[in-house]
Coordinates of C-alpha atoms in Angstrom, one line a residue:
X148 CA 95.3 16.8 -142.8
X149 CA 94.5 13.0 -143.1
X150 CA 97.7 10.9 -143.3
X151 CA 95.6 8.0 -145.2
X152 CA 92.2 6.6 -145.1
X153 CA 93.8 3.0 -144.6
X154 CA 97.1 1.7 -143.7
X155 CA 98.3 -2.1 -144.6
X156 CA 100.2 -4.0 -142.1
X157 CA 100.2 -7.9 -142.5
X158 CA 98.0 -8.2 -145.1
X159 CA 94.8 -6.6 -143.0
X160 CA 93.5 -3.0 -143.2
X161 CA 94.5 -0.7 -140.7
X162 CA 92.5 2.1 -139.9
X163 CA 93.9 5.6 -139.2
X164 CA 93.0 8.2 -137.2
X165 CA 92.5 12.0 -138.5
X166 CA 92.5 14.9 -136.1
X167 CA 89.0 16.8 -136.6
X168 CA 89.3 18.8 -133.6
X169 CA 89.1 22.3 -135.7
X170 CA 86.2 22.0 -137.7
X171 CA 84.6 20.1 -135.2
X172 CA 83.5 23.4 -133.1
X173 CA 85.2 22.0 -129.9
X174 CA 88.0 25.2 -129.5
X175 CA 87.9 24.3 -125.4
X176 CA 91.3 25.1 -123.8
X177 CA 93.1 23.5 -120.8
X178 CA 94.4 26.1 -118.0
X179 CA 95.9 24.8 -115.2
X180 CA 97.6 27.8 -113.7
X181 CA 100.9 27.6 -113.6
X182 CA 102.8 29.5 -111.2
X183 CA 106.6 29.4 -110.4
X184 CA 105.8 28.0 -107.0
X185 CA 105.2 24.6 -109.0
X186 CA 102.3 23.2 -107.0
X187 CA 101.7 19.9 -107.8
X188 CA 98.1 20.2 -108.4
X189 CA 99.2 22.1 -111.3
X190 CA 100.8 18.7 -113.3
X191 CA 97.0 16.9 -113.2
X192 CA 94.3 18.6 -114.8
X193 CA 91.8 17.3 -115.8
X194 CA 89.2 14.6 -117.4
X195 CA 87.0 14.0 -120.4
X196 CA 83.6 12.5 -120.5
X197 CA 82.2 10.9 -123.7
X198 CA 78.0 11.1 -122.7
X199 CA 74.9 11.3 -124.2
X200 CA 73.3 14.0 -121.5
X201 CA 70.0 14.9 -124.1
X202 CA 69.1 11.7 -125.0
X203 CA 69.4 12.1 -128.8
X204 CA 71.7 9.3 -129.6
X205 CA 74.7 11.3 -129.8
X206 CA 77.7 11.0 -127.8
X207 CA 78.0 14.3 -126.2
X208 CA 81.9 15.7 -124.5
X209 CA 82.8 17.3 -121.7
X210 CA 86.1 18.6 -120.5
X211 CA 87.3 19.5 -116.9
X212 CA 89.4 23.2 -116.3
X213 CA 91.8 24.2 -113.6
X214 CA 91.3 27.5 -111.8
X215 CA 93.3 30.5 -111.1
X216 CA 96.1 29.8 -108.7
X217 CA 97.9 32.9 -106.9
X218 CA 101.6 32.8 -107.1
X219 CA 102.0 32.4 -104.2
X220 CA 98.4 31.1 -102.9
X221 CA 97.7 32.6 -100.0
X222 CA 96.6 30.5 -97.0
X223 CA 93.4 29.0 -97.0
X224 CA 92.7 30.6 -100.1
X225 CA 91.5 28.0 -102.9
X226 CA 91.7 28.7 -106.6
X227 CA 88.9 31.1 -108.4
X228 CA 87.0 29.3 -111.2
X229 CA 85.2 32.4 -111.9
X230 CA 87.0 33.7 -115.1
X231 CA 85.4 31.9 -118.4
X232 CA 88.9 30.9 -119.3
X233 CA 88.7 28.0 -116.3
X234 CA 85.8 26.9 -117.0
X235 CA 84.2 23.7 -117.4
X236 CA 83.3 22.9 -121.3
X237 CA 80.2 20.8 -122.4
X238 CA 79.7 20.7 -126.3
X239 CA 76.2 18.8 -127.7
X240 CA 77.0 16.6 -130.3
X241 CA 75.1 17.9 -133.3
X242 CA 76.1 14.8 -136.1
X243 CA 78.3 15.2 -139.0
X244 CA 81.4 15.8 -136.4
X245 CA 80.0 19.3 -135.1
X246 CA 79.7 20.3 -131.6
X247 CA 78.3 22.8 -130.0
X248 CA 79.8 24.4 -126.7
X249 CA 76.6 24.7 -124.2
X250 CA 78.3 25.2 -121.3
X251 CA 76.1 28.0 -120.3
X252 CA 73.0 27.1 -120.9
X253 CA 73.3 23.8 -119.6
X254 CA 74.9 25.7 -116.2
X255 CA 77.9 23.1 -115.4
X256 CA 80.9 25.7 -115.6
X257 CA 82.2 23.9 -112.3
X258 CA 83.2 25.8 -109.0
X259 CA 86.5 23.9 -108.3
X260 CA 89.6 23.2 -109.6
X261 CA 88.9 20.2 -111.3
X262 CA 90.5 16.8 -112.1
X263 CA 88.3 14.2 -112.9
X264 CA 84.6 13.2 -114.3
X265 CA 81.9 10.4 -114.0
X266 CA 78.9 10.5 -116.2
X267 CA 76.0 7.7 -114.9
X268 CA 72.3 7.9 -114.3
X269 CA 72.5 7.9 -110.5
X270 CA 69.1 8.2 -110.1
X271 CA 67.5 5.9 -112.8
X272 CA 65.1 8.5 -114.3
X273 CA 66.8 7.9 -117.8
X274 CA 69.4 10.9 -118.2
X275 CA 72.9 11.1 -117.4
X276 CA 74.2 12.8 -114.8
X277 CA 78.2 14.2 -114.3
X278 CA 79.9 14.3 -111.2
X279 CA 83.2 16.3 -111.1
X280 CA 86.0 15.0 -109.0
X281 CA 87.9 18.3 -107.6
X282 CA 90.2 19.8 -105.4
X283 CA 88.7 20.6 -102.3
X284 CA 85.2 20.0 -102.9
X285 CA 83.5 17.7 -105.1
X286 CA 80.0 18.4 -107.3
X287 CA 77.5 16.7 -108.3
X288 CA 75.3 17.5 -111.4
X289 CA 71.7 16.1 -112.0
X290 CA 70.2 16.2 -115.1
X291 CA 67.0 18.0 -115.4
X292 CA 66.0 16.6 -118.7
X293 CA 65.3 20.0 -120.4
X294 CA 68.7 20.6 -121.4
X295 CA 70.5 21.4 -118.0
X296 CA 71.6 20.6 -115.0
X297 CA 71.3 21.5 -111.2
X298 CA 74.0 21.4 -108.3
X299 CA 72.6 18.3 -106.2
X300 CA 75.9 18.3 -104.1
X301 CA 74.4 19.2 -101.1
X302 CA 71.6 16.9 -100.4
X303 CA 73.2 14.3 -102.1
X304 CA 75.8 14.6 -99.6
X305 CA 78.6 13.7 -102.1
X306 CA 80.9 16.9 -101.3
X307 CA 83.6 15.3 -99.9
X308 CA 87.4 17.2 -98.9
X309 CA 90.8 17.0 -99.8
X310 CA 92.3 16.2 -103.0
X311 CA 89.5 14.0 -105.3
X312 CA 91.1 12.7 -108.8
X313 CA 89.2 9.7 -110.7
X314 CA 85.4 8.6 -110.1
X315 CA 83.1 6.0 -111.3
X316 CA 79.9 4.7 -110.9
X317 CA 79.3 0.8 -110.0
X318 CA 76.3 -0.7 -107.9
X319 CA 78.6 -2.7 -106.2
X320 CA 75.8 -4.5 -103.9
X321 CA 73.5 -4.6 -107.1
X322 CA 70.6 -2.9 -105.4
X323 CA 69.6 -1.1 -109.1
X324 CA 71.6 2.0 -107.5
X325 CA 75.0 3.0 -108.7
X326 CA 77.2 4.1 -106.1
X327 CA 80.2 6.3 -106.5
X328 CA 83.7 5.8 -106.0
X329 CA 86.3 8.4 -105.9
X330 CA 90.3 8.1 -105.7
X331 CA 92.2 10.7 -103.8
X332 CA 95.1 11.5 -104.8
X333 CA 97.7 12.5 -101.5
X334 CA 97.6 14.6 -98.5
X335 CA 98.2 17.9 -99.6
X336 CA 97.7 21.8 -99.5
X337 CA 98.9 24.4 -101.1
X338 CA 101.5 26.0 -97.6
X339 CA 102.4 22.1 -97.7
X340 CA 104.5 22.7 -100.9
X341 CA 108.6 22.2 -100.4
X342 CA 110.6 23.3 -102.7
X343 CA 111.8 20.0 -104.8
X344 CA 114.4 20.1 -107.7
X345 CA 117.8 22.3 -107.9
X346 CA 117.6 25.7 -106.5
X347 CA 118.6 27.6 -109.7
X348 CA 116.4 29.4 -112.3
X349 CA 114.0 26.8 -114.6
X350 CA 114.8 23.8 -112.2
X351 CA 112.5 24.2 -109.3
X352 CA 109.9 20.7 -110.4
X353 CA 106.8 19.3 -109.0
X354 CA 107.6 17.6 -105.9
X355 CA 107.7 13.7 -106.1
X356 CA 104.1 12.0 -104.5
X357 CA 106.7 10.4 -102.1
X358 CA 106.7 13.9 -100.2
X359 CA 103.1 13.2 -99.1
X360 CA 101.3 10.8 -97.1
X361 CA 98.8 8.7 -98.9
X362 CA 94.6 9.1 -98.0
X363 CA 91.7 7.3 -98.3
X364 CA 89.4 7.0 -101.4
X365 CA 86.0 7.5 -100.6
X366 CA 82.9 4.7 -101.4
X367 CA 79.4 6.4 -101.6
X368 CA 76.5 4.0 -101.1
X369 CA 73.1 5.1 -103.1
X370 CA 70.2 5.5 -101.1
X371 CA 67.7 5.4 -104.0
X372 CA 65.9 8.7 -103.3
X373 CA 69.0 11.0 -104.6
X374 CA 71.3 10.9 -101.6
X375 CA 74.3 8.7 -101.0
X376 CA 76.1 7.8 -97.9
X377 CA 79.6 7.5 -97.2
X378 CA 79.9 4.0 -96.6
X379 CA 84.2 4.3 -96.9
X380 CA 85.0 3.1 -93.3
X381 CA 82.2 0.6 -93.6
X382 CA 83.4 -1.3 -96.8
X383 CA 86.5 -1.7 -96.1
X384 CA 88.2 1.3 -98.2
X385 CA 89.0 3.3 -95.2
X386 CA 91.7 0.8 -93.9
X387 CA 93.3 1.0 -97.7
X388 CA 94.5 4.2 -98.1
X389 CA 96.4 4.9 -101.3
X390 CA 98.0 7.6 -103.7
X391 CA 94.9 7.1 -106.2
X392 CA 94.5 8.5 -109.9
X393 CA 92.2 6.1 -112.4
X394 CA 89.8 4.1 -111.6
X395 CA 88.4 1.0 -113.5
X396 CA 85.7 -1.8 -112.8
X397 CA 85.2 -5.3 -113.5
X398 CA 84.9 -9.1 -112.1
X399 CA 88.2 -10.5 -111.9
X400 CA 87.5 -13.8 -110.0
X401 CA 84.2 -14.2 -111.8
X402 CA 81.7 -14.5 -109.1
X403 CA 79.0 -11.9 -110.0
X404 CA 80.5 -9.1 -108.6
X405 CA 82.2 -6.6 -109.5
X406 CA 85.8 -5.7 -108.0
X407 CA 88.0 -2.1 -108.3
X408 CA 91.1 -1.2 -109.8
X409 CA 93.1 1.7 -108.2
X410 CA 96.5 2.8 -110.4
X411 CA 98.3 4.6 -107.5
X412 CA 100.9 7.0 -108.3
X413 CA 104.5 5.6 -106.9
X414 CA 102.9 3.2 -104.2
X415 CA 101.6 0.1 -104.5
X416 CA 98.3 -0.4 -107.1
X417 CA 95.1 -1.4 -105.5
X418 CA 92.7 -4.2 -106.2
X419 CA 89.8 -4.8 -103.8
X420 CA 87.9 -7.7 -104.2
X421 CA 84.0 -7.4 -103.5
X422 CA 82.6 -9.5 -101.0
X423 CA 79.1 -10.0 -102.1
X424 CA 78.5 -6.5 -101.8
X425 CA 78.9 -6.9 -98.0
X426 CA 82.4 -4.7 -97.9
X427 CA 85.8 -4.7 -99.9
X428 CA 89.2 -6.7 -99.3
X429 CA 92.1 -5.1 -100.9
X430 CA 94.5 -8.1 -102.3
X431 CA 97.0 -6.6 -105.1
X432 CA 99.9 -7.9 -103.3
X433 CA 98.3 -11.1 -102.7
X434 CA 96.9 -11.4 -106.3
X435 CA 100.2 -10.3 -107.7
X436 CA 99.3 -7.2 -108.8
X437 CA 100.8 -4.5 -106.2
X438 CA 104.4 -4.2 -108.1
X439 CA 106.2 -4.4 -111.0
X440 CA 108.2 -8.2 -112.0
X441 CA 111.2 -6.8 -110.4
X442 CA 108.9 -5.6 -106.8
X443 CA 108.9 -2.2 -107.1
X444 CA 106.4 0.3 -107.2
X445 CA 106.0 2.8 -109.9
X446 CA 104.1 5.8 -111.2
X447 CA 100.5 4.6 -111.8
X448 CA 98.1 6.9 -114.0
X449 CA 95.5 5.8 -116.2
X450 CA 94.6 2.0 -115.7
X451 CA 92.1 -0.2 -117.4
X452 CA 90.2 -3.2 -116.7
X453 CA 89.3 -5.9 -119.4
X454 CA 89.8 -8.9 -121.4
X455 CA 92.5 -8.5 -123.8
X456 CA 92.8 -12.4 -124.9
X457 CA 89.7 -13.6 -124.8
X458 CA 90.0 -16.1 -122.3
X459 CA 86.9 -14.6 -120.4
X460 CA 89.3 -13.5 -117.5
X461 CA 89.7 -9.6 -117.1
X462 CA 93.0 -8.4 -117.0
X463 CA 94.9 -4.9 -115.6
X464 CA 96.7 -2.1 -117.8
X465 CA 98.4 0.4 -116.0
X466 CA 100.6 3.4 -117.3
X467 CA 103.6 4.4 -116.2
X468 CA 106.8 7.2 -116.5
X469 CA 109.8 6.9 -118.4
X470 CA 112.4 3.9 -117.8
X471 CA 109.5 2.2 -115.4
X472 CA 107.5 0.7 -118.5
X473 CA 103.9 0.0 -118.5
X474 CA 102.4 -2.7 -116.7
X475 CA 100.5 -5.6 -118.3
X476 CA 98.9 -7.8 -116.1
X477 CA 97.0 -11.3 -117.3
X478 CA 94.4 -12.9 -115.1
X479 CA 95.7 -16.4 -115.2
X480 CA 92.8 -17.3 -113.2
X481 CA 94.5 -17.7 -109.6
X482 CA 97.1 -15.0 -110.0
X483 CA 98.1 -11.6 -112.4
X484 CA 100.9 -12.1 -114.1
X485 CA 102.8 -9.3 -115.5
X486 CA 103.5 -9.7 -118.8
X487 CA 104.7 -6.8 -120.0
X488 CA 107.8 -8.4 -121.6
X489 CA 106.7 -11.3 -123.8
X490 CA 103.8 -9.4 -125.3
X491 CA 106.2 -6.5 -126.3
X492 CA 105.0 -3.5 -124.2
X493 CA 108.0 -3.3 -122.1
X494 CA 109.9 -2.5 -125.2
X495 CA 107.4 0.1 -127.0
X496 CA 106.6 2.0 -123.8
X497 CA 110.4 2.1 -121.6
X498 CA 111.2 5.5 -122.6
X499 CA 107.5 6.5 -122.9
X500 CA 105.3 8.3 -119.9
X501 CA 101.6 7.7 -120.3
X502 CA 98.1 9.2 -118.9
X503 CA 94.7 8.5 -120.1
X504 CA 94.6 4.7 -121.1
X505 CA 92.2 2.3 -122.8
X506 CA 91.4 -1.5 -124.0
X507 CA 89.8 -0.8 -127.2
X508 CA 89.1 -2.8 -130.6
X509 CA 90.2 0.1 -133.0
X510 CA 90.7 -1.9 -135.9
X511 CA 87.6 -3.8 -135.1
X512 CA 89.0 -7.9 -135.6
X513 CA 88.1 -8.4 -132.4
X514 CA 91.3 -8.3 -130.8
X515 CA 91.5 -5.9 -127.8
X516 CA 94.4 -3.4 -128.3
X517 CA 95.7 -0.5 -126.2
X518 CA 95.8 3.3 -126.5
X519 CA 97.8 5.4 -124.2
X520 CA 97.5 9.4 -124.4
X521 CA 101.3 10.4 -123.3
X522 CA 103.5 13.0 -121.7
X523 CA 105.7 14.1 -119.0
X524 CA 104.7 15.3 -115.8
X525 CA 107.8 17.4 -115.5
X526 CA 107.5 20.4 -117.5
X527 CA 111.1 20.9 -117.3
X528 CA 112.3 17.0 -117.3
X529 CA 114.7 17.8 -120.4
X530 CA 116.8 20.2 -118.2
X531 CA 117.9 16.7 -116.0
X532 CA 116.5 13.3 -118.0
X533 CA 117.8 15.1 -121.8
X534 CA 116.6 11.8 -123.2
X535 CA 112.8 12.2 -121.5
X536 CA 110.6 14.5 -123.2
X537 CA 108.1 16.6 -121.7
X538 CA 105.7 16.5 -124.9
X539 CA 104.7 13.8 -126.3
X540 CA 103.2 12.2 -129.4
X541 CA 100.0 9.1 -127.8
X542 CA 101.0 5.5 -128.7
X543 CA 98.7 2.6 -129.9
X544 CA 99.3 -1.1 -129.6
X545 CA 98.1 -3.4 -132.0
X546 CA 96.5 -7.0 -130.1
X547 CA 97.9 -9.7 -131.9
X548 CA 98.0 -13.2 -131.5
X549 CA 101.6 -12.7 -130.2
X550 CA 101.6 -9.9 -128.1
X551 CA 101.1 -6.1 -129.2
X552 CA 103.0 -3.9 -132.2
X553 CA 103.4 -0.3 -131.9
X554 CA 101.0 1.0 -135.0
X555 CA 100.9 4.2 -134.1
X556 CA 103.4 5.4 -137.0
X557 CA 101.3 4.0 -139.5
X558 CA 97.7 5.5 -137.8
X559 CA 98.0 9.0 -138.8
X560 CA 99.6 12.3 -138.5
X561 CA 98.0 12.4 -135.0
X562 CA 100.2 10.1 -133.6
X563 CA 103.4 12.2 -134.5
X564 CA 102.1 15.2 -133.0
X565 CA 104.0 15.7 -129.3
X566 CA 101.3 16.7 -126.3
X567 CA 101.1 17.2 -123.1
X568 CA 98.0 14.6 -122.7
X569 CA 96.6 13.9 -120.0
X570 CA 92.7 12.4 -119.9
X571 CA 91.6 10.7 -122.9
X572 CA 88.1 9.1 -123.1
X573 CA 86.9 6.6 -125.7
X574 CA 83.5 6.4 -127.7
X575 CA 82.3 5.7 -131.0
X576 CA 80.9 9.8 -131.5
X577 CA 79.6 9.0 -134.7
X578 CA 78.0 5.9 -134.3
X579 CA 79.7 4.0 -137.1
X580 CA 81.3 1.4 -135.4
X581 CA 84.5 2.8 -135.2
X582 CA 86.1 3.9 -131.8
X583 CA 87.6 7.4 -132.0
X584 CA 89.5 9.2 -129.3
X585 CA 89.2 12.9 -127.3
X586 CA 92.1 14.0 -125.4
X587 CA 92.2 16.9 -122.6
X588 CA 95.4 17.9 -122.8
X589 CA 97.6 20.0 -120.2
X590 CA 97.6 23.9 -121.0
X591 CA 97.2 23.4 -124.6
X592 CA 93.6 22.3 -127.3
X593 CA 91.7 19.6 -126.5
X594 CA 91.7 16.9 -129.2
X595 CA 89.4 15.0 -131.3
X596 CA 90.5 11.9 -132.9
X597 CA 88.1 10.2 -135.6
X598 CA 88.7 6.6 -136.6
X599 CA 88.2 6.7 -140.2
X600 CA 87.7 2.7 -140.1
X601 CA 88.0 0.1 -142.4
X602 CA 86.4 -2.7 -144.0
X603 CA 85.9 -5.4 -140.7
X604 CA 82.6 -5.7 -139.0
X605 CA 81.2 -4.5 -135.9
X606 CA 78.3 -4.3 -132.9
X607 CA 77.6 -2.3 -130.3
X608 CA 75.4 -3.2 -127.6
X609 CA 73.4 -0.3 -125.5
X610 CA 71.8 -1.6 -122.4
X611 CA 68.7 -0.2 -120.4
X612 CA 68.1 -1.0 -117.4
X613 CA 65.0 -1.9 -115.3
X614 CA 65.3 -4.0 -112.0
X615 CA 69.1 -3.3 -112.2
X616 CA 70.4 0.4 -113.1
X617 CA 68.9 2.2 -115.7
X618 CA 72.6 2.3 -117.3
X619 CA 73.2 -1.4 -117.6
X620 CA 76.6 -0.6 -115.7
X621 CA 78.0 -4.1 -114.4
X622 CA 76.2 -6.3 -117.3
X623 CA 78.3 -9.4 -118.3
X624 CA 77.9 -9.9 -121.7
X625 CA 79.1 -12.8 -123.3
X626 CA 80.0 -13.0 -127.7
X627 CA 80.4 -15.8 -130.0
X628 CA 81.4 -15.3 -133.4
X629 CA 82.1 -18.1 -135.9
X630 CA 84.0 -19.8 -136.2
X631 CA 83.6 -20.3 -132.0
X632 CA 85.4 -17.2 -131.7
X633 CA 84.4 -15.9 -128.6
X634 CA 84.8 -12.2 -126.5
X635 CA 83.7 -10.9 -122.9
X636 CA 82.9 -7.6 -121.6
X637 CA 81.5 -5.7 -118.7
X638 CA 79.4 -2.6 -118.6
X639 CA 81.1 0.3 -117.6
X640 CA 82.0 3.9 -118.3
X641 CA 85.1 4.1 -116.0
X642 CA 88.6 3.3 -116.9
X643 CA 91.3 5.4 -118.6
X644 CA 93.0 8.8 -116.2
X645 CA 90.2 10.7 -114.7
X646 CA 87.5 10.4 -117.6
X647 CA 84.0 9.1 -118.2
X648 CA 84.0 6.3 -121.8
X649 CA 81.2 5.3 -123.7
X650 CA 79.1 3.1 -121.7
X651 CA 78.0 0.9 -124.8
X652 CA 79.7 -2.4 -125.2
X653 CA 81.7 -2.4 -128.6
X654 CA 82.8 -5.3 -129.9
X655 CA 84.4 -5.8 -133.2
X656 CA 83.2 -9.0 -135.5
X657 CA 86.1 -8.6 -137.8
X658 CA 84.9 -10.4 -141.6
X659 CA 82.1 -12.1 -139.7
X660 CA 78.6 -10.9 -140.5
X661 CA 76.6 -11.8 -137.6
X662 CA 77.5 -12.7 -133.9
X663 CA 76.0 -16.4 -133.4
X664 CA 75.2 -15.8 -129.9
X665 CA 75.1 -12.2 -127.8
X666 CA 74.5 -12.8 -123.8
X667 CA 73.6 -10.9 -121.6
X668 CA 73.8 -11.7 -117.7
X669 CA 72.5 -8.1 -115.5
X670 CA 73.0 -7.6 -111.9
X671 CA 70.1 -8.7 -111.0
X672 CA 70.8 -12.2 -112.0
X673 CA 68.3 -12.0 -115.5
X674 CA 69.7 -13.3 -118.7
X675 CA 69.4 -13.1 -122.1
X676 CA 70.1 -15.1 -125.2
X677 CA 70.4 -13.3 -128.6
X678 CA 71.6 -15.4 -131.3
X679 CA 72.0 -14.9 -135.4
X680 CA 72.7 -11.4 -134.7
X681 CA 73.1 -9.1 -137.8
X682 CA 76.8 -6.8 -137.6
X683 CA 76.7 -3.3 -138.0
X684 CA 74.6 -1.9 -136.0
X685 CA 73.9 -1.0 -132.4
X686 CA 72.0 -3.3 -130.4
X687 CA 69.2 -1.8 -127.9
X688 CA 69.2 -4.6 -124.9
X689 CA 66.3 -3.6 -122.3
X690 CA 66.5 -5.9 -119.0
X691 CA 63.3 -7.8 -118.9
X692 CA 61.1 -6.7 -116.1
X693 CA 60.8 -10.2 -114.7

């Protein structure tokens, strides 16, 4: 059911969203095993990635399973992925909202109980690639180019151990390679499980993260001949250990290179500063970023990275549980700021708990606003917090001049639905300009959100890259619209709660027609000047070779 094609607020044209998810062929199903011994790894699962893996033009999706957990597990025992219902899911876009699931074929069912996903062209031979943050070990697919992939964990030497959550590729010493990041989440294994919550029927609950000691994320530097080395200790990362769930890139301090966001869960959030590419200083406390306005630490999920006043300084989003409020963060230059209050998101989000998380342009005025995919991580919250709800329906805030509104009543029926969201990646899958939405939600359908759009302008920009990496990831790219209107954005497909977005810059032109000027400045220090640049349509940008 579509709510309404349009929605009127303030005398501009809202878009909606409709949910598309049945016809659309995507019937892909979230199992994360519950058992009554309420292991936490249980309360995560899993990401979404929005990527074009046959080269066709088309955003692609790909959604990360569980596995079976015994109940009890027992030791040293790790869950079996083997039963089609835990699978992995990868369905080719085929246009005209149709999907195909070619899971199969394409041979990227997963091994491992999975959490989160990256999608990049590690190795720069034009095709995407998908590596699958899991528990216990971690895999890496390369794209063969003829419709599958092949398990290049091994010699890549990208395996890893413990508890993997969020990924994301970045060439943070912009050597043309992108190198992989991966948060952990905490120390833990399934005999290390107490019991947490009252000891009477339907109150045993996932044990807080404060029960487990914190663990390093891991940094794999690209070799450029398809293996990586773990450069964690080396870089600085290793000294930083964390409680890590999403992962987001960009330049904060404006200095070429690009820095990393970590959104811990109940510990301080992470920002570490890149040094030239020479190593990693983590300075969230020191930047004003580590805590809340009141010092205290709180539950961190999905997290973005961007610009969301167009003052060219990236700013921090990060998600949070009920009563802790979402954290806004502005880049004031020298310091974040949390600003949470004044710009409203305090008051829409208190009583809200939120997972996969984006900056996007959905109403395309170029404005940045913010989506945030929502639900409890306590199935059984209601029994103690009666005013918490476990399901719940996503939120979006509106950018405006002042602050944010909460639209999301007047965006479609989708938005009143109740979920148990968790990932939720962001791409325009039918190339119209319009940003739409799929969400990979916890033991329940995934979701596919179309932005049914409205009457503003748009352009997307899709980079190739040729001294710097094939995807473009870590571009600066630079927009003027009249009347000296003007926008910044940074390459990237991480961001959100363990989930791969579309890679393309989108940037909305609102009733402007062209963009006066489009700049483009890659890693490897090459620029480009576009200007008079017609809207609505998507802009191919290849990297001159010289």
């Amino acid at each position: 059911m579509v709510f309404s094609v349009l929605a009127q607020q303030s005398g501009h044209v809202l878009p909606v969203y409709s949910d598309v998810t049945e016809a659309s062929g995507v019937d892909f199903l979230n199992d994360s095993s519950r058992t009554s011994q309420k292991y936490l790894l249980e309360s995560m699962v899993g990401g979404v990635a929005a990527f074009d893996y046959n080269a066709d033009g088309l955003l692609d999706l790909y959604f990360v399973n569980g596995a079976a957990i015994s109940d009890p597990m027992p030791e040293g025992q790790l869950p079996d992925k083997s039963g089609s219902q835990y699978w992995n899911r990868l369905y080719r876009n085929d246009g005209g909202w149709k999907f195909t699931d070619v899971t199969e074929e394409a041979g990227v069912r997963g091994d491992h109980f999975g959490q989160g996903v990256a999608a990049g062209d590690y190795d720069n031979d034009g095709r995407a690639d998908l590596f699958l943050a899991n528990f216990g070990q971690n895999t890496l697919y390369r794209n063969l180019g003829d419709g599958s992939f092949e398990d290049a964990t091994e010699r890549a030497g990208v395996a890893g151990g413990g508890w993997s959550a969020g990924a994301g590729f970045l060439d943070y010493d912009r050597d043309g390679h992108l190198d992989l990041f991966v948060t952990r989440y905490v120390e833990w294994s399934f005999a290390d499980n107490p019991w947490c919550g009252e000891r009477k029927p339907g109150y045993r609950s996932y044990c807080h993260p404060k029960h487990f000691a914190p663990i390093s994320h891991l940094v794999y530097r690209n070799n450029g001949d398809g293996t990586f080395t773990d450069v964690t200790d080396e870089i600085g990362f290793g000294s930083a250990p964390g409680k890590g769930l999403g992962i987001a890139f960009n330049d904060y301090d404006r200095d070429g290179w690009n820095d990393v966001l970590v959104a811990n869960d109940s510990f301080p959030q992470q920002l570490f500063r890149n040094m030239e590419g020479r190593g990693f200083e983590e300075l969230a406390l020191l930047s004003g970023m580590a805590y809340d306005e009141n010092g205290r630490s709180f539950a961190g999920m999905g997290a973005d990275f961007a610009d969301y006043n167009n003052d060219g300084r990236p700013d921090v989003f990060i998600n949070a549980l009920a009563h802790q409020r979402y954290a806004l963060f502005r880049n004031d230059g020298a310091l974040f700021e949390y600003v949470s209050g004044p710009t409203g998101v305090s008051g829409i989000t208190s009583s809200h708990s939120g997972w996969g998380t984006k900056f996007l342009d959905y109403d395309n005025d170029g404005n940045r606003d913010i989506f945030v995919a929502q639900g409890h991580v306590m199935d059984n919250i209601e029994l103690t917090q009666p005013d918490v709800k476990y399901l719940e329906p996503p939120v979006l805030m509106r950018g405006t001049a002042n602050g944010f509104e909460d639209v999301s009543a007047s965006s479609g029926v989708a938005f009143q639905v109740p979920r148990a969201a968790r990932a939720a990646a962001i791409a325009d899958l039918d190339n119209d300009g319009f940003l739409d939405i799929a969400l990979n939600c916890k033991d329940q359908p995934a979701v596919l959100l179309r932005n049914e759009g409205n009457d503003a302008n748009w352009l997307i920009v899709d980079l190739k890259g040729t001294r710097s990496n094939a995807d473009g990831i870590g571009c600066r790219a630079r927009v003027v619209v009249e009347p000296a209107k003007e926008q910044h954005a940074v390459a990237s497909a991480a961001g959100s709660y363990l989930s791969s977005n579309d890679r393309r810059l989108h940037f909305g032109l609102g009733r402007s027609e062209r963009a006066d000027l489009v700049e483009i400045e890659w890693p490897s220090g090459a620029v480009q000047r576009f200007e008079n640049v017609r809207a609505n349509q998507i802009l191919p940008v290849t990297e001159p070779d010289q």
